Amino acid sequence: MAQIDRVLRSNIKLRHLQLLVALDQFRHLGRTAEFLSVSQPAVSRMLGEVESMLGFLLFERSTRGTQPTVAGVGMVRFARGVLAEYERTREEIAAHDSGAAGRTRVGSMVVALPTVVSPAVALLKRRAAQATVLVEEGDLTHLLPKLRIGELDVFVGRLEPGYASPDLVTEALYNEPMKAVCHPADPLAGKARVTWADVAQRPCVLPPPWASLRVKLEQQFFKHGLNPPGDRVETASFLAQLASVHERRSIAFMAQSVARHYERLGVVKVLRLGVPVDLPPVGMITLRGQRLTATTLQLMECVRSAARHRR
């Protein structure tokens, strides 16, 4: 343990950390060498240096490529966190030196992206035109690990209780019900009252089986004495939802404000169907103890403002 502590504190260099992250990304010595603009023997030598210092094998090598060991997974996680903090500090110093505004990185679920995060970014840019905002879309399973290793500063989306943890700070902003949507030219679009039986007979886009919303939507079909649609597409992708609605005239389920937003744009039509599923609130998550930049704090305030004024 003392040796590992000494290596992490004193011996390991930035280039070693960059190597570990690149190896984890490409899983191949040759492609890693090409990415880092060094020779393949140099990659092998640097990896050997790190493994020798730690006393652990970090990557299994084979003719098919490289795979991280258990120790390798831990070191890659450590490397990503250090490099993210390095990048954040470098950008802060550069921004201060040039007189420009800073940078912030936000991960957003679709439920908040068009109606809260996008207006919040626009508001921030009006206040600080030189501020740089990186926006990454995804779900909690994809974005939360990035928040934990410092690649994101704040998450905006549904606060699923199953992901609550002492290392996270959550802030609920608003509740967001679900709506069913269809293509604007779909016959159901003009129907005064749509039933679950109508939906059960149509192609549907549903969340993946592991999503809590999937179970809750299927329960609505069962509640009305129906089986969920057999003709379905399973996806967590918003673009895939829209594509299925337009290509196959599928029925999809969206957060109410998102559905209304795209209805105003003429992309979908909100169905007159109650979707009474119990959902967690939409809010923000930050990492407890994480130093937030002034730009991140400004963006969070803009998110609060956009949440209060969303349509």
GROMACS .gro file of C-alpha atoms in nm:
model
  311
    1MET     CA    1   0.000   0.000   0.000
    2ALA     CA    2   0.286   0.240   0.085
    3GLN     CA    3   0.441   0.174  -0.256
    4ILE     CA    4   0.114   0.250  -0.437
    5ASP     CA    5   0.072   0.570  -0.236
    6ARG     CA    6   0.426   0.680  -0.321
    7VAL     CA    7   0.377   0.608  -0.691
    8LEU     CA    8   0.048   0.796  -0.714
    9ARG     CA    9   0.179   1.095  -0.521
   10SER     CA   10   0.530   1.129  -0.660
   11ASN     CA   11   0.636   0.895  -0.938
   12ILE     CA   12   0.358   0.878  -1.193
   13LYS     CA   13   0.363   1.149  -1.461
   14LEU     CA   14   0.096   1.316  -1.672
   15ARG     CA   15   0.210   1.128  -1.982
   16HIS     CA   16   0.157   0.798  -1.797
   17LEU     CA   17  -0.201   0.897  -1.714
   18GLN     CA   18  -0.268   1.005  -2.073
   19LEU     CA   19  -0.134   0.669  -2.189
   20LEU     CA   20  -0.366   0.473  -1.959
   21VAL     CA   21  -0.674   0.665  -2.073
   22ALA     CA   22  -0.579   0.623  -2.441
   23LEU     CA   23  -0.518   0.249  -2.395
   24ASP     CA   24  -0.856   0.212  -2.230
   25GLN     CA   25  -1.019   0.400  -2.518
   26PHE     CA   26  -0.851   0.218  -2.807
   27ARG     CA   27  -0.769  -0.121  -2.646
   28HIS     CA   28  -0.481  -0.157  -2.895
   29LEU     CA   29  -0.112  -0.068  -2.865
   30GLY     CA   30  -0.077   0.038  -3.229
   31ARG     CA   31  -0.382   0.265  -3.234
   32THR     CA   32  -0.280   0.413  -2.899
   33ALA     CA   33   0.066   0.488  -3.036
   34GLU     CA   34  -0.086   0.655  -3.341
   35PHE     CA   35  -0.318   0.866  -3.124
   36LEU     CA   36  -0.031   0.978  -2.896
   37SER     CA   37   0.203   1.035  -3.194
   38VAL     CA   38   0.470   0.800  -3.058
   39SER     CA   39   0.602   0.462  -3.165
   40GLN     CA   40   0.442   0.136  -3.052
   41PRO     CA   41   0.760   0.033  -2.867
   42ALA     CA   42   0.741   0.365  -2.677
   43VAL     CA   43   0.383   0.281  -2.571
   44SER     CA   44   0.492  -0.064  -2.453
   45ARG     CA   45   0.785   0.088  -2.265
   46MET     CA   46   0.573   0.352  -2.088
   47LEU     CA   47   0.310   0.096  -1.991
   48GLY     CA   48   0.585  -0.127  -1.856
   49GLU     CA   49   0.718   0.166  -1.651
   50VAL     CA   50   0.381   0.223  -1.484
   51GLU     CA   51   0.327  -0.147  -1.415
   52SER     CA   52   0.678  -0.180  -1.274
   53MET     CA   53   0.628   0.119  -1.044
   54LEU     CA   54   0.296  -0.015  -0.913
   55GLY     CA   55   0.388  -0.380  -0.908
   56PHE     CA   56   0.066  -0.474  -1.089
   57LEU     CA   57  -0.029  -0.583  -1.442
   58LEU     CA   58  -0.265  -0.313  -1.569
   59PHE     CA   59  -0.346  -0.439  -1.920
   60GLU     CA   60  -0.358  -0.790  -2.059
   61ARG     CA   61  -0.188  -0.802  -2.401
   62SER     CA   62  -0.289  -1.038  -2.681
   63THR     CA   63  -0.292  -1.050  -3.060
   64ARG     CA   64  -0.649  -0.913  -3.047
   65GLY     CA   65  -0.550  -0.606  -2.845
   66THR     CA   66  -0.538  -0.503  -2.480
   67GLN     CA   67  -0.788  -0.541  -2.194
   68PRO     CA   68  -0.761  -0.366  -1.857
   69THR     CA   69  -0.721  -0.586  -1.549
   70VAL     CA   70  -0.909  -0.509  -1.226
   71ALA     CA   71  -0.613  -0.295  -1.118
   72GLY     CA   72  -0.610  -0.136  -1.464
   73VAL     CA   73  -0.975  -0.033  -1.438
   74GLY     CA   74  -0.899   0.142  -1.109
   75MET     CA   75  -0.594   0.319  -1.251
   76VAL     CA   76  -0.785   0.435  -1.559
   77ARG     CA   77  -1.055   0.580  -1.333
   78PHE     CA   78  -0.785   0.758  -1.131
   79ALA     CA   79  -0.619   0.885  -1.451
   80ARG     CA   80  -0.944   1.024  -1.592
   81GLY     CA   81  -1.014   1.212  -1.269
   82VAL     CA   82  -0.668   1.367  -1.253
   83LEU     CA   83  -0.671   1.465  -1.621
   84ALA     CA   84  -1.018   1.618  -1.589
   85GLU     CA   85  -0.903   1.831  -1.294
   86TYR     CA   86  -0.586   1.924  -1.483
   87GLU     CA   87  -0.793   2.035  -1.784
   88ARG     CA   88  -1.032   2.235  -1.564
   89THR     CA   89  -0.746   2.416  -1.387
   90ARG     CA   90  -0.561   2.483  -1.713
   91GLU     CA   91  -0.872   2.637  -1.868
   92GLU     CA   92  -0.938   2.853  -1.562
   93ILE     CA   93  -0.584   2.992  -1.567
   94ALA     CA   94  -0.594   3.050  -1.943
   95ALA     CA   95  -0.931   3.226  -1.917
   96HIS     CA   96  -0.808   3.448  -1.635
   97ASP     CA   97  -0.490   3.531  -1.825
   98SER     CA   98  -0.679   3.626  -2.142
   99GLY     CA   99  -0.963   3.805  -1.966
  100ALA     CA  100  -1.218   3.566  -2.118
  101ALA     CA  101  -1.495   3.389  -1.930
  102GLY     CA  102  -1.451   3.029  -1.816
  103ARG     CA  103  -1.580   2.690  -1.920
  104THR     CA  104  -1.835   2.447  -1.780
  105ARG     CA  105  -1.948   2.097  -1.871
  106VAL     CA  106  -2.306   1.980  -1.825
  107GLY     CA  107  -2.461   1.639  -1.878
  108SER     CA  108  -2.831   1.644  -1.960
  109MET     CA  109  -3.111   1.397  -2.010
  110VAL     CA  110  -3.354   1.467  -2.293
  111VAL     CA  111  -3.623   1.552  -2.037
  112ALA     CA  112  -3.438   1.879  -1.965
  113LEU     CA  113  -3.228   1.947  -2.274
  114PRO     CA  114  -3.456   2.144  -2.512
  115THR     CA  115  -3.670   2.321  -2.253
  116VAL     CA  116  -3.431   2.393  -1.963
  117VAL     CA  117  -3.064   2.333  -2.046
  118SER     CA  118  -3.073   2.495  -2.390
  119PRO     CA  119  -3.248   2.813  -2.264
  120ALA     CA  120  -3.010   2.817  -1.966
  121VAL     CA  121  -2.708   2.807  -2.197
  122ALA     CA  122  -2.858   3.089  -2.405
  123LEU     CA  123  -2.912   3.295  -2.089
  124LEU     CA  124  -2.555   3.231  -1.973
  125LYS     CA  125  -2.418   3.334  -2.313
  126ARG     CA  126  -2.615   3.659  -2.296
  127ARG     CA  127  -2.450   3.731  -1.962
  128ALA     CA  128  -2.104   3.605  -2.058
  129ALA     CA  129  -2.066   3.566  -2.434
  130GLN     CA  130  -1.714   3.425  -2.405
  131ALA     CA  131  -1.815   3.144  -2.170
  132THR     CA  132  -1.772   2.797  -2.318
  133VAL     CA  133  -2.033   2.532  -2.240
  134LEU     CA  134  -1.989   2.165  -2.323
  135VAL     CA  135  -2.325   1.985  -2.331
  136GLU     CA  136  -2.336   1.606  -2.335
  137GLU     CA  137  -2.666   1.421  -2.375
  138GLY     CA  138  -2.732   1.083  -2.216
  139ASP     CA  139  -2.901   0.903  -1.931
  140LEU     CA  140  -2.792   0.859  -1.570
  141THR     CA  141  -2.608   0.534  -1.639
  142HIS     CA  142  -2.389   0.715  -1.892
  143LEU     CA  143  -2.351   1.059  -1.734
  144LEU     CA  144  -2.318   0.986  -1.362
  145PRO     CA  145  -1.981   0.804  -1.396
  146LYS     CA  146  -1.851   1.105  -1.591
  147LEU     CA  147  -1.967   1.338  -1.316
  148ARG     CA  148  -1.791   1.125  -1.055
  149ILE     CA  149  -1.453   1.129  -1.233
  150GLY     CA  150  -1.471   1.501  -1.307
  151GLU     CA  151  -1.544   1.493  -1.679
  152LEU     CA  152  -1.873   1.674  -1.611
  153ASP     CA  153  -1.943   1.955  -1.364
  154VAL     CA  154  -2.319   1.918  -1.327
  155PHE     CA  155  -2.596   1.680  -1.432
  156VAL     CA  156  -2.951   1.790  -1.521
  157GLY     CA  157  -3.225   1.529  -1.550
  158ARG     CA  158  -3.455   1.303  -1.352
  159LEU     CA  159  -3.340   1.240  -0.996
  160GLU     CA  160  -3.390   0.865  -0.990
  161PRO     CA  161  -3.395   0.756  -0.622
  162GLY     CA  162  -3.205   0.437  -0.705
  163TYR     CA  163  -2.898   0.647  -0.787
  164ALA     CA  164  -2.899   0.850  -0.464
  165SER     CA  165  -2.561   0.838  -0.293
  166PRO     CA  166  -2.377   1.025  -0.012
  167ASP     CA  167  -2.119   1.156  -0.261
  168LEU     CA  168  -2.386   1.336  -0.465
  169VAL     CA  169  -2.565   1.665  -0.399
  170THR     CA  170  -2.912   1.678  -0.554
  171GLU     CA  171  -3.145   1.972  -0.608
  172ALA     CA  172  -3.502   1.906  -0.724
  173LEU     CA  173  -3.636   2.172  -0.962
  174TYR     CA  174  -3.976   2.063  -1.093
  175ASN     CA  175  -4.202   1.769  -1.168
  176GLU     CA  176  -4.244   1.661  -1.528
  177PRO     CA  177  -4.530   1.428  -1.636
  178MET     CA  178  -4.526   1.212  -1.949
  179LYS     CA  179  -4.724   1.247  -2.270
  180ALA     CA  180  -4.784   1.016  -2.564
  181VAL     CA  181  -4.704   1.161  -2.908
  182CYS     CA  182  -4.758   1.063  -3.270
  183HIS     CA  183  -4.681   1.194  -3.618
  184PRO     CA  184  -4.875   1.518  -3.692
  185ALA     CA  185  -5.055   1.344  -3.982
  186ASP     CA  186  -5.145   1.033  -3.780
  187PRO     CA  187  -5.521   0.962  -3.758
  188LEU     CA  188  -5.493   0.957  -3.377
  189ALA     CA  189  -5.368   1.318  -3.383
  190GLY     CA  190  -5.717   1.450  -3.442
  191LYS     CA  191  -5.901   1.211  -3.213
  192ALA     CA  192  -6.081   1.382  -2.927
  193ARG     CA  193  -6.009   1.099  -2.683
  194VAL     CA  194  -5.736   0.843  -2.734
  195THR     CA  195  -5.744   0.521  -2.532
  196TRP     CA  196  -5.474   0.277  -2.428
  197ALA     CA  197  -5.645   0.023  -2.656
  198ASP     CA  198  -5.576   0.258  -2.948
  199VAL     CA  199  -5.209   0.273  -2.854
  200ALA     CA  200  -5.181  -0.104  -2.797
  201GLN     CA  201  -5.277  -0.166  -3.160
  202ARG     CA  202  -5.002   0.058  -3.297
  203PRO     CA  203  -4.623   0.033  -3.330
  204CYS     CA  204  -4.468   0.191  -3.021
  205VAL     CA  205  -4.133   0.325  -2.909
  206LEU     CA  206  -4.060   0.222  -2.551
  207PRO     CA  207  -3.766   0.272  -2.315
  208PRO     CA  208  -3.518  -0.018  -2.281
  209PRO     CA  209  -3.622  -0.303  -2.048
  210TRP     CA  210  -3.386  -0.185  -1.772
  211ALA     CA  211  -3.546   0.162  -1.751
  212SER     CA  212  -3.789   0.220  -1.463
  213LEU     CA  213  -4.020   0.411  -1.699
  214ARG     CA  214  -4.056   0.098  -1.916
  215VAL     CA  215  -4.209  -0.098  -1.627
  216LYS     CA  216  -4.444   0.188  -1.540
  217LEU     CA  217  -4.567   0.224  -1.899
  218GLU     CA  218  -4.627  -0.151  -1.931
  219GLN     CA  219  -4.827  -0.139  -1.609
  220GLN     CA  220  -5.061   0.111  -1.774
  221PHE     CA  221  -5.141  -0.138  -2.049
  222PHE     CA  222  -5.197  -0.416  -1.793
  223LYS     CA  223  -5.416  -0.183  -1.586
  224HIS     CA  224  -5.648  -0.147  -1.885
  225GLY     CA  225  -5.658  -0.522  -1.952
  226LEU     CA  226  -5.416  -0.499  -2.245
  227ASN     CA  227  -5.079  -0.645  -2.338
  228PRO     CA  228  -4.803  -0.401  -2.429
  229PRO     CA  229  -4.758  -0.361  -2.806
  230GLY     CA  230  -4.575  -0.649  -2.968
  231ASP     CA  231  -4.459  -0.423  -3.250
  232ARG     CA  232  -4.215  -0.203  -3.066
  233VAL     CA  233  -3.875  -0.041  -3.082
  234GLU     CA  234  -3.674  -0.018  -2.759
  235THR     CA  235  -3.444   0.280  -2.724
  236ALA     CA  236  -3.317   0.547  -2.487
  237SER     CA  237  -3.231   0.770  -2.784
  238PHE     CA  238  -3.450   1.070  -2.851
  239LEU     CA  239  -3.347   1.081  -3.216
  240ALA     CA  240  -3.441   0.715  -3.254
  241GLN     CA  241  -3.780   0.798  -3.105
  242LEU     CA  242  -3.842   1.075  -3.357
  243ALA     CA  243  -3.718   0.859  -3.644
  244SER     CA  244  -3.960   0.580  -3.555
  245VAL     CA  245  -4.249   0.825  -3.517
  246HIS     CA  246  -4.183   0.962  -3.865
  247GLU     CA  247  -4.071   0.648  -4.047
  248ARG     CA  248  -4.312   0.396  -3.895
  249ARG     CA  249  -4.587   0.620  -3.757
  250SER     CA  250  -4.506   0.485  -3.411
  251ILE     CA  251  -4.646   0.613  -3.083
  252ALA     CA  252  -4.377   0.742  -2.846
  253PHE     CA  253  -4.369   0.870  -2.487
  254MET     CA  254  -4.197   1.195  -2.398
  255ALA     CA  255  -4.173   1.436  -2.108
  256GLN     CA  256  -4.462   1.682  -2.131
  257SER     CA  257  -4.254   1.999  -2.184
  258VAL     CA  258  -4.040   1.824  -2.447
  259ALA     CA  259  -4.350   1.694  -2.625
  260ARG     CA  260  -4.511   2.040  -2.622
  261HIS     CA  261  -4.186   2.198  -2.744
  262TYR     CA  262  -4.165   1.971  -3.048
  263GLU     CA  263  -4.540   2.001  -3.109
  264ARG     CA  264  -4.493   2.377  -3.143
  265LEU     CA  265  -4.220   2.304  -3.398
  266GLY     CA  266  -4.458   2.080  -3.595
  267VAL     CA  267  -4.251   1.766  -3.535
  268VAL     CA  268  -4.501   1.565  -3.327
  269LYS     CA  269  -4.858   1.584  -3.205
  270VAL     CA  270  -4.943   1.531  -2.839
  271LEU     CA  271  -5.218   1.274  -2.797
  272ARG     CA  272  -5.520   1.331  -2.575
  273LEU     CA  273  -5.429   1.040  -2.352
  274GLY     CA  274  -5.360   1.047  -1.980
  275VAL     CA  275  -5.025   0.888  -1.888
  276PRO     CA  276  -5.050   0.873  -1.507
  277VAL     CA  277  -4.709   0.730  -1.423
  278ASP     CA  278  -4.526   0.826  -1.103
  279LEU     CA  279  -4.192   0.981  -1.196
  280PRO     CA  280  -3.909   1.140  -0.996
  281PRO     CA  281  -3.858   1.517  -1.024
  282VAL     CA  282  -3.618   1.683  -1.264
  283GLY     CA  283  -3.322   1.850  -1.098
  284MET     CA  284  -2.947   1.896  -1.080
  285ILE     CA  285  -2.673   1.675  -0.939
  286THR     CA  286  -2.321   1.781  -0.847
  287LEU     CA  287  -2.040   1.591  -0.679
  288ARG     CA  288  -2.011   1.658  -0.307
  289GLY     CA  289  -1.687   1.838  -0.227
  290GLN     CA  290  -1.619   1.919  -0.593
  291ARG     CA  291  -1.490   2.272  -0.649
  292LEU     CA  292  -1.732   2.438  -0.891
  293THR     CA  293  -1.606   2.712  -1.118
  294ALA     CA  294  -1.774   3.051  -1.133
  295THR     CA  295  -1.902   2.965  -1.480
  296THR     CA  296  -2.059   2.641  -1.353
  297LEU     CA  297  -2.228   2.827  -1.067
  298GLN     CA  298  -2.361   3.082  -1.317
  299LEU     CA  299  -2.494   2.808  -1.541
  300MET     CA  300  -2.668   2.640  -1.247
  301GLU     CA  301  -2.841   2.966  -1.164
  302CYS     CA  302  -2.947   2.996  -1.529
  303VAL     CA  303  -3.085   2.639  -1.513
  304ARG     CA  304  -3.293   2.736  -1.208
  305SER     CA  305  -3.426   3.041  -1.393
  306ALA     CA  306  -3.507   2.840  -1.707
  307ALA     CA  307  -3.684   2.576  -1.496
  308ARG     CA  308  -3.905   2.842  -1.339
  309HIS     CA  309  -4.000   2.989  -1.677
  310ARG     CA  310  -4.025   2.675  -1.890
  311ARG     CA  311  -4.333   2.629  -2.111
   0.00000   0.00000   0.00000
